[in-house]
Tab-separated table of C-alpha atoms and ligand atoms in Angstrom:
chain	number	residue	atom	x	y	z
A	25	MET	CA	13.099	-16.926	-5.942
A	26	GLN	CA	12.363	-18.014	-2.271
A	27	TYR	CA	10.470	-16.108	0.249
A	28	ILE	CA	10.781	-17.236	3.877
A	29	SER	CA	8.907	-15.508	6.925
A	30	THR	CA	10.312	-12.324	9.476
A	31	ARG	CA	9.999	-14.892	11.967
A	32	GLY	CA	11.486	-18.288	10.929
A	33	GLN	CA	8.987	-20.947	11.818
A	34	ALA	CA	6.744	-20.670	8.706
A	35	PRO	CA	7.667	-22.564	5.422
A	36	ALA	CA	10.138	-21.141	2.077
A	37	LEU	CA	7.294	-20.615	-0.535
A	38	ALA	CA	7.582	-20.109	-4.410
A	39	PHE	CA	6.374	-16.325	-5.368
A	40	HIS	CA	3.173	-16.902	-6.466
A	41	GLU	CA	2.705	-19.330	-3.085
A	42	ALA	CA	3.221	-16.061	-1.106
A	43	MET	CA	1.192	-14.520	-2.474
A	44	LEU	CA	-1.832	-16.495	-2.216
A	45	THR	CA	-1.140	-16.867	1.089
A	46	GLY	CA	-0.627	-13.568	2.981
A	47	LEU	CA	0.350	-14.027	6.067
A	48	ALA	CA	2.294	-17.028	6.913
A	49	ARG	CA	1.360	-19.602	9.409
A	50	ASP	CA	4.020	-18.449	12.754
A	51	GLY	CA	2.439	-14.729	12.396
A	52	GLY	CA	4.991	-13.705	9.944
A	53	LEU	CA	5.304	-11.631	7.476
A	54	TYR	CA	7.102	-13.146	4.051
A	55	VAL	CA	10.878	-11.144	2.347
A	56	PRO	CA	12.744	-12.276	-0.223
A	57	GLU	CA	15.186	-15.524	0.867
A	58	THR	CA	17.986	-12.497	-0.851
A	59	ILE	CA	17.916	-9.314	-2.500
A	60	PRO	CA	18.160	-9.440	-6.320
A	61	GLN	CA	20.712	-6.907	-7.418
A	62	MET	CA	20.512	-4.004	-10.722
A	63	SER	CA	23.769	-2.495	-11.709
A	64	ALA	CA	25.180	1.035	-12.297
A	65	GLY	CA	24.662	-0.299	-15.485
A	66	ASP	CA	20.915	-1.520	-15.733
A	67	ILE	CA	19.645	0.965	-13.897
A	68	ARG	CA	21.262	3.432	-16.499
A	69	ALA	CA	19.263	0.782	-19.410
A	70	LEU	CA	16.060	2.191	-17.564
A	71	ARG	CA	15.876	5.880	-18.219
A	72	GLY	CA	12.969	7.076	-21.192
A	73	LEU	CA	11.516	3.490	-21.447
A	74	PRO	CA	8.131	2.414	-21.055
A	75	TYR	CA	6.692	1.994	-17.306
A	76	GLU	CA	5.929	-0.989	-17.583
A	77	GLU	CA	8.476	-2.310	-18.890
A	78	VAL	CA	10.095	-0.771	-16.132
A	79	ALA	CA	8.360	-2.629	-14.572
A	80	PHE	CA	9.315	-6.056	-15.897
A	81	ARG	CA	12.718	-5.039	-15.507
A	82	VAL	CA	12.502	-4.575	-11.721
A	83	MET	CA	10.725	-6.781	-10.403
A	84	ARG	CA	11.375	-9.587	-12.995
A	85	PRO	CA	13.495	-11.404	-11.411
A	86	PHE	CA	11.335	-11.719	-7.492
A	87	ILE	CA	8.863	-13.221	-9.650
A	88	ALA	CA	10.901	-16.005	-11.334
A	89	GLY	CA	9.743	-19.544	-11.224
A	90	SER	CA	6.548	-18.496	-11.044
A	91	PHE	CA	5.376	-16.661	-13.908
A	92	THR	CA	6.757	-17.172	-17.387
A	93	ASP	CA	8.571	-13.974	-18.931
A	94	GLU	CA	5.474	-13.657	-21.479
A	95	GLU	CA	3.226	-14.013	-19.277
A	96	PHE	CA	4.524	-11.640	-16.838
A	97	ALA	CA	4.522	-8.537	-19.396
A	98	GLU	CA	0.811	-9.457	-20.255
A	99	ASP	CA	-0.295	-8.587	-16.804
A	100	ILE	CA	1.454	-5.761	-16.235
A	101	ALA	CA	0.312	-4.471	-20.009
A	102	LYS	CA	-3.313	-5.180	-18.059
A	103	ALA	CA	-2.915	-3.806	-14.432
A	104	TYR	CA	-1.676	-0.202	-16.304
A	105	ALA	CA	-3.523	0.412	-19.715
A	106	GLY	CA	-6.918	1.163	-17.095
A	107	PHE	CA	-4.663	3.874	-15.588
A	108	GLY	CA	-4.750	7.846	-16.872
A	109	HIS	CA	-1.416	8.865	-17.485
A	110	ASP	CA	0.071	7.667	-19.901
A	111	ALA	CA	3.640	8.136	-17.684
A	112	ARG	CA	1.537	6.524	-15.007
A	113	ALA	CA	3.481	7.873	-12.484
A	114	PRO	CA	4.662	11.524	-13.924
A	115	LEU	CA	7.130	13.547	-11.627
A	116	VAL	CA	6.131	17.239	-11.203
A	117	GLN	CA	8.770	19.708	-10.078
A	118	LEU	CA	7.676	21.470	-6.984
A	119	GLY	CA	10.606	23.884	-6.481
A	120	PRO	CA	14.499	24.367	-8.244
A	121	ASN	CA	15.452	20.711	-6.267
A	122	HIS	CA	11.457	19.110	-4.922
A	123	PHE	CA	9.477	17.277	-7.520
A	124	LEU	CA	6.447	15.491	-6.814
A	125	CYS	CA	5.548	12.047	-7.918
A	126	GLU	CA	2.075	11.585	-9.150
A	127	LEU	CA	1.223	8.332	-8.106
A	128	PHE	CA	-2.444	9.050	-8.457
A	129	HIS	CA	-3.671	8.400	-12.031
A	130	GLY	CA	-5.268	4.563	-11.446
A	131	PRO	CA	-8.736	3.603	-11.432
A	132	THR	CA	-9.599	4.370	-7.838
A	133	LEU	CA	-6.745	7.966	-7.829
A	134	ALA	CA	-4.436	6.618	-4.683
A	135	PHE	CA	-1.775	4.850	-5.493
A	136	LYS	CA	-2.895	1.836	-4.309
A	137	ASP	CA	-4.189	0.969	-7.702
A	138	PHE	CA	-0.582	-0.111	-8.863
A	139	ALA	CA	-0.194	-2.599	-6.872
A	140	MET	CA	-3.589	-3.716	-6.555
A	141	GLN	CA	-4.156	-3.811	-10.323
A	142	LEU	CA	-1.319	-6.265	-10.465
A	143	ILE	CA	-2.497	-8.727	-8.118
A	144	GLY	CA	-5.495	-9.102	-9.464
A	145	GLN	CA	-3.990	-10.493	-12.779
A	146	LEU	CA	-1.334	-12.064	-10.877
A	147	PHE	CA	-4.033	-13.806	-8.798
A	148	GLN	CA	-6.538	-14.466	-11.759
A	149	ARG	CA	-3.343	-16.099	-14.023
A	150	GLU	CA	-2.666	-18.792	-10.806
A	151	LEU	CA	-5.955	-19.157	-9.926
A	152	THR	CA	-6.953	-20.294	-13.955
A	153	ARG	CA	-4.458	-22.684	-13.273
A	154	ARG	CA	-5.438	-24.369	-10.513
A	155	GLY	CA	-9.009	-24.303	-11.805
A	156	SER	CA	-9.664	-23.014	-8.547
A	157	ARG	CA	-11.626	-20.048	-6.846
A	158	VAL	CA	-11.180	-17.976	-4.024
A	159	THR	CA	-13.016	-15.428	-1.556
A	160	ILE	CA	-11.615	-12.377	-1.313
A	161	VAL	CA	-12.070	-10.398	1.731
A	162	GLY	CA	-11.146	-7.024	3.222
A	163	ALA	CA	-11.675	-4.460	5.447
A	164	THR	CA	-11.329	-0.469	4.532
A	165	SER	CA	-10.769	2.862	5.522
A	166	GLY	CA	-11.644	3.457	1.948
A	167	ASP	CA	-8.713	3.220	-0.296
A	168	THR	CA	-7.324	-0.291	-0.134
A	169	GLY	CA	-11.229	-1.608	-0.088
A	170	SER	CA	-11.706	0.237	-3.339
A	171	ALA	CA	-8.808	-0.380	-4.767
A	172	ALA	CA	-9.444	-4.304	-4.179
A	173	ILE	CA	-12.573	-3.808	-5.650
A	174	GLU	CA	-11.537	-1.740	-8.778
A	175	ALA	CA	-8.778	-5.005	-9.417
A	176	PHE	CA	-10.772	-8.166	-8.784
A	177	ARG	CA	-14.540	-6.548	-10.329
A	178	GLY	CA	-15.431	-9.152	-12.956
A	179	LEU	CA	-12.286	-12.172	-12.621
A	180	ALA	CA	-13.227	-15.032	-12.816
A	181	ALA	CA	-11.276	-16.786	-9.708
A	182	ALA	CA	-12.426	-14.468	-7.345
A	183	ASP	CA	-15.360	-13.293	-4.973
A	184	VAL	CA	-14.322	-10.008	-3.551
A	185	PHE	CA	-16.325	-9.260	-0.376
A	186	ILE	CA	-15.599	-5.294	1.145
A	187	LEU	CA	-16.227	-4.438	4.322
A	188	TYR	CA	-16.180	-0.876	5.187
A	189	PRO	CA	-17.276	1.112	8.210
A	190	HIS	CA	-20.600	2.890	7.351
A	191	GLY	CA	-21.099	6.873	7.873
A	192	ARG	CA	-17.250	6.870	7.984
A	193	VAL	CA	-15.979	6.553	4.331
A	194	SER	CA	-15.893	9.751	1.435
A	195	GLU	CA	-18.957	10.132	-0.628
A	196	VAL	CA	-16.353	9.220	-3.804
A	197	GLN	CA	-14.648	6.056	-1.884
A	198	ARG	CA	-17.729	5.337	-0.873
A	199	ARG	CA	-18.867	5.182	-5.015
A	200	GLN	CA	-16.135	4.230	-6.602
A	201	MET	CA	-17.268	0.260	-4.142
A	202	THR	CA	-20.909	0.234	-4.504
A	203	THR	CA	-21.505	1.803	-8.218
A	204	PRO	CA	-19.705	-1.570	-9.821
A	205	SER	CA	-21.946	-4.108	-11.078
A	206	GLU	CA	-20.285	-7.717	-12.051
A	207	ALA	CA	-21.680	-10.322	-9.126
A	208	ASN	CA	-18.670	-10.962	-7.264
A	209	VAL	CA	-17.883	-7.583	-6.208
A	210	HIS	CA	-20.086	-7.035	-2.534
A	211	ALA	CA	-19.550	-3.454	-1.131
A	212	LEU	CA	-20.808	-4.323	2.913
A	213	ALA	CA	-21.316	-1.477	4.867
A	214	LEU	CA	-20.459	-2.308	8.964
A	215	GLU	CA	-22.803	-1.206	11.381
A	216	GLY	CA	-19.517	0.259	13.726
A	217	HIS	CA	-15.933	1.330	12.822
A	218	PHE	CA	-13.289	0.565	10.905
A	219	ASP	CA	-11.070	-0.642	14.041
A	220	ASP	CA	-14.616	-3.085	13.902
A	221	CYS	CA	-13.834	-4.002	10.088
A	222	GLN	CA	-10.779	-5.378	10.953
A	223	ALA	CA	-11.497	-7.196	14.054
A	224	ARG	CA	-14.425	-9.021	12.032
A	225	LEU	CA	-11.301	-9.878	9.319
A	226	LYS	CA	-9.218	-11.121	12.228
A	227	ASP	CA	-12.400	-12.947	12.971
A	228	MET	CA	-13.646	-15.294	10.178
A	229	PHE	CA	-9.128	-15.486	9.103
A	230	ASN	CA	-9.789	-17.368	12.786
A	231	ASP	CA	-12.737	-19.665	12.020
A	232	HIS	CA	-10.199	-22.082	10.346
A	233	ASP	CA	-14.032	-23.919	8.871
A	234	PHE	CA	-15.414	-20.892	7.192
A	235	ARG	CA	-11.983	-20.066	6.003
A	236	ASP	CA	-11.213	-23.403	4.754
A	237	GLY	CA	-15.003	-23.702	3.303
A	238	VAL	CA	-15.022	-20.784	1.482
A	239	ARG	CA	-11.304	-21.055	0.620
A	240	LEU	CA	-10.756	-16.804	2.322
A	241	ALA	CA	-7.275	-14.766	0.560
A	242	GLY	CA	-6.496	-11.800	1.892
A	243	VAL	CA	-4.811	-8.527	-0.129
A	244	ASN	CA	-3.955	-6.629	2.729
A	245	SER	CA	-0.873	-4.575	2.500
A	246	ILE	CA	1.220	-7.024	4.996
A	247	ASN	CA	1.386	-8.790	1.126
A	248	TRP	CA	4.166	-9.151	-0.037
A	249	ALA	CA	3.416	-8.626	-3.990
A	250	ARG	CA	1.500	-5.726	-2.691
A	251	VAL	CA	5.134	-4.261	-1.496
A	252	LEU	CA	7.263	-4.797	-4.854
A	253	ALA	CA	4.778	-3.626	-7.653
A	254	GLN	CA	5.379	-0.331	-5.517
A	255	VAL	CA	9.335	-0.877	-6.052
A	256	VAL	CA	9.110	0.082	-9.292
A	257	TYR	CA	7.857	3.318	-9.234
A	258	TYR	CA	11.482	4.574	-6.914
A	259	PHE	CA	13.328	3.424	-10.129
A	260	SER	CA	11.111	5.326	-12.926
A	261	ALA	CA	11.240	8.363	-10.295
A	262	ALA	CA	14.674	7.995	-9.062
A	263	THR	CA	15.955	7.175	-13.120
A	264	ALA	CA	14.010	10.820	-14.285
A	265	LEU	CA	16.322	12.168	-12.440
A	266	GLY	CA	20.084	11.379	-12.630
A	267	ALA	CA	20.077	7.841	-11.053
A	268	PRO	CA	22.938	6.015	-10.991
A	269	GLU	CA	24.197	9.025	-11.363
A	270	ARG	CA	23.131	10.695	-8.356
A	271	GLU	CA	21.659	10.057	-5.877
A	272	VAL	CA	17.587	10.509	-5.335
A	273	SER	CA	15.744	10.897	-2.078
A	274	PHE	CA	11.621	10.389	-1.590
A	275	THR	CA	9.881	11.354	1.347
A	276	VAL	CA	6.556	9.532	1.501
A	277	PRO	CA	3.064	9.336	3.704
A	278	THR	CA	3.230	6.604	5.953
A	279	GLY	CA	0.812	4.728	7.411
A	280	ASN	CA	1.480	1.144	8.020
A	281	PHE	CA	4.630	0.896	5.942
A	282	GLY	CA	4.350	-0.722	2.799
A	283	ASP	CA	5.053	1.921	0.870
A	284	ILE	CA	8.384	3.112	2.078
A	285	PHE	CA	9.504	0.220	2.504
A	286	ALA	CA	8.962	-0.552	-1.297
A	287	GLY	CA	11.066	2.139	-1.503
A	288	TYR	CA	13.877	0.387	0.877
A	289	ILE	CA	13.982	-2.393	-1.384
A	290	ALA	CA	15.016	-0.145	-4.515
A	291	LYS	CA	16.865	0.978	-2.169
A	292	ARG	CA	19.087	-2.642	-1.550
A	293	MET	CA	19.110	-3.512	-4.867
A	294	GLY	CA	21.921	-0.824	-5.731
A	295	LEU	CA	19.625	2.038	-6.535
A	296	GLN	CA	21.302	5.049	-6.055
A	297	ILE	CA	18.825	6.768	-3.102
A	298	ASP	CA	20.169	8.616	-0.014
A	299	LYS	CA	17.302	9.397	1.936
A	300	LEU	CA	14.450	7.611	2.879
A	301	ILE	CA	11.884	10.554	4.966
A	302	VAL	CA	8.654	8.809	6.631
A	303	ALA	CA	6.165	11.434	6.431
A	304	THR	CA	3.002	10.963	9.858
A	305	ASN	CA	0.365	12.854	10.877
A	306	GLN	CA	-0.453	13.205	14.384
A	307	ASN	CA	-0.462	9.762	14.813
A	308	ASP	CA	3.515	9.476	14.807
A	309	ILE	CA	4.545	5.981	16.205
A	310	LEU	CA	6.524	5.677	13.407
A	311	HIS	CA	8.163	9.208	13.797
A	312	ARG	CA	8.309	8.520	17.230
A	313	CYS	CA	10.492	5.222	16.691
A	314	LEU	CA	12.740	6.511	14.318
A	315	THR	CA	13.842	9.412	16.690
A	316	THR	CA	13.564	7.804	19.791
A	317	GLY	CA	13.666	4.229	19.445
A	318	GLU	CA	10.337	3.358	21.365
A	319	TYR	CA	8.314	1.395	19.653
A	320	VAL	CA	4.570	2.175	21.521
A	321	THR	CA	1.363	1.896	20.054
A	322	ASP	CA	-1.243	5.120	21.092
A	323	GLU	CA	-5.125	5.875	20.906
A	324	VAL	CA	-5.715	6.135	17.234
A	325	ILE	CA	-6.845	10.416	16.242
A	326	PRO	CA	-9.026	10.748	13.529
A	327	SER	CA	-7.366	13.442	11.197
A	328	ILE	CA	-8.167	15.663	7.747
A	329	SER	CA	-5.310	12.750	6.134
A	330	PRO	CA	-7.098	9.174	7.477
A	331	SER	CA	-5.792	6.523	5.482
A	332	MET	CA	-2.287	7.141	7.848
A	333	ASP	CA	-4.931	7.071	10.433
A	334	ILE	CA	-2.715	3.955	12.314
A	335	GLN	CA	-0.566	3.018	15.167
A	336	VAL	CA	0.788	-0.081	13.844
A	337	SER	CA	2.275	-0.188	11.542
A	338	SER	CA	2.367	-3.923	9.639
A	339	ASN	CA	4.968	-3.676	7.262
A	340	PHE	CA	7.700	-2.192	10.014
A	341	GLU	CA	8.106	-6.115	10.573
A	342	ARG	CA	10.362	-6.414	7.368
A	343	LEU	CA	12.339	-4.041	8.227
A	344	LEU	CA	13.008	-4.881	12.315
A	345	PHE	CA	14.214	-8.720	10.617
A	346	ASP	CA	17.184	-6.917	8.586
A	347	VAL	CA	17.933	-4.340	11.296
A	348	TYR	CA	18.058	-8.060	13.422
A	349	ASP	CA	20.255	-9.557	11.336
A	350	ARG	CA	17.263	-11.430	10.161
A	351	ASP	CA	16.993	-12.997	13.045
A	352	GLY	CA	13.453	-14.234	13.365
A	353	THR	CA	13.285	-15.364	16.669
A	354	ALA	CA	14.488	-11.314	17.812
A	355	VAL	CA	11.397	-10.480	15.741
A	356	ALA	CA	8.519	-13.037	16.934
A	357	GLN	CA	10.280	-11.910	20.657
A	358	LEU	CA	9.788	-7.579	19.578
A	359	MET	CA	6.458	-8.482	18.068
A	360	ASP	CA	5.581	-10.965	21.376
A	361	GLU	CA	6.131	-7.561	23.771
A	362	LEU	CA	4.238	-5.455	21.335
A	363	LYS	CA	0.716	-7.804	21.289
A	364	GLY	CA	1.422	-7.649	25.440
A	365	GLN	CA	2.983	-4.615	26.759
A	366	GLY	CA	2.099	-1.996	23.907
A	367	GLY	CA	5.616	-1.545	22.526
A	368	PHE	CA	9.057	-2.012	22.302
A	369	HIS	CA	12.426	-0.657	23.041
A	370	LEU	CA	14.950	-1.345	20.253
A	371	SER	CA	18.213	-2.165	20.296
A	372	GLN	CA	21.282	0.784	19.619
A	373	GLY	CA	22.331	-1.094	17.116
A	374	ALA	CA	19.076	-1.425	15.446
A	375	LEU	CA	17.834	2.001	16.329
A	376	GLN	CA	21.590	2.985	13.989
A	377	ARG	CA	20.682	1.430	11.356
A	378	LEU	CA	17.544	2.469	10.915
A	379	GLN	CA	18.646	5.936	10.983
A	380	THR	CA	21.215	5.457	7.962
A	381	ASP	CA	18.072	4.463	5.698
A	382	PHE	CA	15.335	6.313	7.368
A	383	ALA	CA	14.671	9.821	8.986
A	384	SER	CA	10.936	11.576	9.610
A	385	GLY	CA	9.273	14.154	10.503
A	386	ARG	CA	5.360	14.201	11.881
A	387	VAL	CA	2.647	16.751	10.965
A	388	SER	CA	-0.539	18.942	12.512
A	389	GLU	CA	-3.702	18.974	11.523
A	390	GLU	CA	-3.149	23.025	11.142
A	391	GLU	CA	0.445	22.846	8.904
A	392	THR	CA	-1.487	19.734	6.670
A	393	SER	CA	-3.646	22.333	5.590
A	394	ALA	CA	-1.400	25.635	5.564
A	395	ARG	CA	0.589	23.244	3.665
A	396	ILE	CA	-2.344	22.701	1.338
A	397	LYS	CA	-3.093	26.309	0.918
A	398	SER	CA	0.826	27.127	-0.099
A	399	ALA	CA	1.678	24.770	-2.077
A	400	PHE	CA	-1.600	25.634	-4.106
A	401	ALA	CA	-0.909	29.385	-3.982
A	402	HIS	CA	2.549	29.030	-4.537
A	403	MET	CA	3.205	25.995	-7.069
A	404	GLY	CA	-0.709	25.376	-8.562
A	405	GLU	CA	-0.755	21.958	-7.340
A	406	LEU	CA	-3.894	21.325	-5.594
A	407	LEU	CA	-2.551	18.112	-2.945
A	408	CYS	CA	-4.481	15.884	-1.149
A	409	PRO	CA	-3.993	15.695	2.484
A	410	HIS	CA	-1.718	12.546	2.438
A	411	SER	CA	0.616	13.589	0.119
A	412	ALA	CA	0.728	17.882	1.540
A	413	VAL	CA	2.153	15.634	4.886
A	414	GLY	CA	4.053	15.110	2.249
A	415	VAL	CA	5.676	17.861	1.566
A	416	HIS	CA	6.374	19.344	4.436
A	417	VAL	CA	8.013	17.352	5.395
A	418	ALA	CA	10.246	17.275	2.662
A	419	GLU	CA	10.779	20.830	2.479
A	420	ALA	CA	12.219	19.927	5.568
A	421	HIS	CA	14.980	17.484	4.900
A	422	LEU	CA	15.536	19.491	1.117
A	423	GLY	CA	19.511	19.260	0.396
A	424	ASP	CA	22.259	18.435	-2.161
A	425	SER	CA	20.010	15.227	-3.527
A	426	PRO	CA	16.230	16.221	-5.408
A	427	MET	CA	14.233	15.348	-3.508
A	428	VAL	CA	10.831	13.282	-4.370
A	429	THR	CA	7.775	13.629	-2.830
A	430	LEU	CA	4.730	10.411	-3.159
A	431	ALA	CA	1.590	11.869	-3.945
A	432	THR	CA	0.072	9.319	-2.863
A	433	ALA	CA	-3.700	10.403	-3.188
A	434	HIS	CA	-6.071	12.696	-6.066
A	435	PRO	CA	-6.948	15.864	-4.160
A	436	ALA	CA	-10.777	14.832	-5.180
A	437	LYS	CA	-10.765	11.515	-3.729
A	438	PHE	CA	-10.494	13.951	-0.304
A	439	PRO	CA	-12.378	17.526	-1.438
A	440	ALA	CA	-13.336	18.932	1.985
A	441	ALA	CA	-10.344	18.541	3.081
A	442	VAL	CA	-8.780	20.069	0.122
A	443	GLU	CA	-11.916	22.605	-0.578
A	444	ALA	CA	-11.371	23.886	3.205
A	445	ALA	CA	-8.012	24.139	2.275
A	446	THR	CA	-8.290	26.886	-0.748
A	447	GLY	CA	-11.801	27.114	-1.685
A	448	ILE	CA	-11.799	24.915	-4.285
A	449	HIS	CA	-13.631	22.028	-5.094
A	450	PRO	CA	-11.341	19.711	-6.748
A	451	PRO	CA	-12.506	18.582	-9.447
A	452	LEU	CA	-13.041	14.516	-10.374
A	453	PRO	CA	-11.006	13.706	-13.869
A	454	GLU	CA	-13.111	13.929	-16.556
A	455	ARG	CA	-12.941	10.458	-17.436
A	456	MET	CA	-14.782	9.739	-13.735
A	457	LYS	CA	-17.883	12.740	-14.528
A	458	ASP	CA	-20.266	10.303	-13.782
A	459	LEU	CA	-19.826	8.580	-10.477
A	460	TYR	CA	-22.445	10.733	-8.954
A	461	ASP	CA	-24.695	9.068	-11.761
A	462	ARG	CA	-24.624	5.275	-11.239
A	463	SER	CA	-26.714	3.347	-9.048
A	464	GLU	CA	-25.158	1.951	-5.504
A	465	ARG	CA	-25.688	-1.323	-4.213
A	466	VAL	CA	-24.509	-2.100	-0.895
A	467	THR	CA	-25.722	-4.651	1.606
A	468	ARG	CA	-25.809	-3.191	5.354
A	469	VAL	CA	-24.736	-5.579	8.171
A	470	ASP	CA	-24.296	-5.477	11.591
A	471	ASN	CA	-21.080	-6.450	13.446
A	472	ASP	CA	-21.410	-9.570	14.238
A	473	LEU	CA	-19.641	-12.237	12.783
A	474	GLY	CA	-22.376	-15.448	12.261
A	475	ALA	CA	-24.506	-13.410	10.538
A	476	LEU	CA	-21.562	-12.209	8.247
A	477	GLU	CA	-20.527	-15.602	7.670
A	478	GLN	CA	-23.694	-16.583	6.660
A	479	LEU	CA	-24.378	-13.463	4.137
A	480	ILE	CA	-20.905	-14.381	2.438
A	481	ARG	CA	-21.722	-18.561	2.379
A	482	GLU	CA	-25.448	-17.400	0.781
A	483	ARG	CA	-23.694	-14.713	-1.615
A	484	ILE	CA	-20.770	-17.036	-2.908
A	485	ALA	CA	-23.272	-19.894	-3.283
A	486	ALA	CA	-25.597	-18.519	-4.804
B	505	PLP	C1	-2.515	3.296	1.728
B	505	PLP	C2	-2.585	4.967	1.932
B	505	PLP	C3	-0.898	5.692	2.739
B	505	PLP	C4	-0.586	4.384	3.615
B	505	PLP	O1	0.346	3.975	2.344
B	505	PLP	P1	1.401	2.772	3.955
B	505	PLP	O2	1.573	2.113	2.626
B	505	PLP	O3	-0.145	1.911	4.631
B	505	PLP	O4	2.563	3.588	4.526
B	505	PLP	C5	-0.996	7.222	2.797
B	505	PLP	N1	-1.956	8.144	1.651
B	505	PLP	C6	-3.032	7.258	1.256
B	505	PLP	C7	-3.523	7.980	0.306
B	505	PLP	C8	-3.384	5.943	1.035
B	505	PLP	O5	-4.561	5.016	0.574
């Protein structure tokens, strides 16, 4: 299987190369050259299988040529062994035709563990084979950084540095980043905002001497391997609810468009998905785009669902590539307009194609809190604010097909918002009860590129 860039100007790569590269050299994102198909019989055969087996069958054609079956099965087994639920992505019923898919049983209590845990194993395998080592640097508003640290802690093939904005992540998120004691883990608290963290990360990737010198690698949400790992739970949920004999819809709390794009890939592979519904908070660029065809950036307004406080949804470019008939030049032009003028208009044809697969909704802060409260009162379910945004939008789109809302984080990861809405302080799962007792290790850093680069060089030489 080969991967091509959405901007059409970068060389095609195998899966393992696309995974280590992240962003294509022409600034585009890697997508599979063709989408492997699963027949109704293949899909029916997934029913009742362990999650790991579903994962193997769904992802195998995408990684062909990069890892053997034995290697891949071993890495999948390691990736999900640390989850706190045997089903990995269990379904809970919320109403007559509405289900919640709990994606928060991984080690850092958010869905990002599904992809990051697997990526950690695959990086380790590929880098060991090459006899090389990389420096992973990431910027985070909380969930991505903790998931990356948890996935790479103790692995010999990588150092992992995570920049987070000092004082602006939740205590649970911070402790998940600062308490691992392995020497290859480096939590850096930057004096600034999340945007500053992202800007310095970008600067490091643009500083080619530094980039080559430390063998910089990224695991942010545009990495194709992350999207791929997220395709699996659409299959496990839909087959549990009757696919291939009946269609299922999904509502997905959305920021960077990675998670829901994985659902689109599942549909393109042949999975019986009716609608894919984008749920946004007040940062609603995707909802505006899907309803009007205008993709125009605005100021980010902080919300109680901070992992969705995003104005540019980087993975949306992958969908644009498809609705513009895989024309890399057209995509590159839209991205230039986005950069130069802060937005673009979709063509009428492209908008119509988007609307055949996707619907959307936007949820205010008040509605989010009210939904956390009512879900607890009527269903006994404590929702994190992101999942509440999803459930709220899903309720407006219930129809004949079963609806699955993805629950993207555990309520205990966002205790303040949950407690404000319900009066209940959501407890951490038993297996992480000692998070507050472990000692923390973090380095405060200035918002200064030179100082950051020097620190990273010193640490990896040590
Ligand atoms: C990252 C994240 C999201 C958004 O996911 P995207 O793939 O960026 O759309 C939603 N909820 C939580 C809890 C997250 O951590």
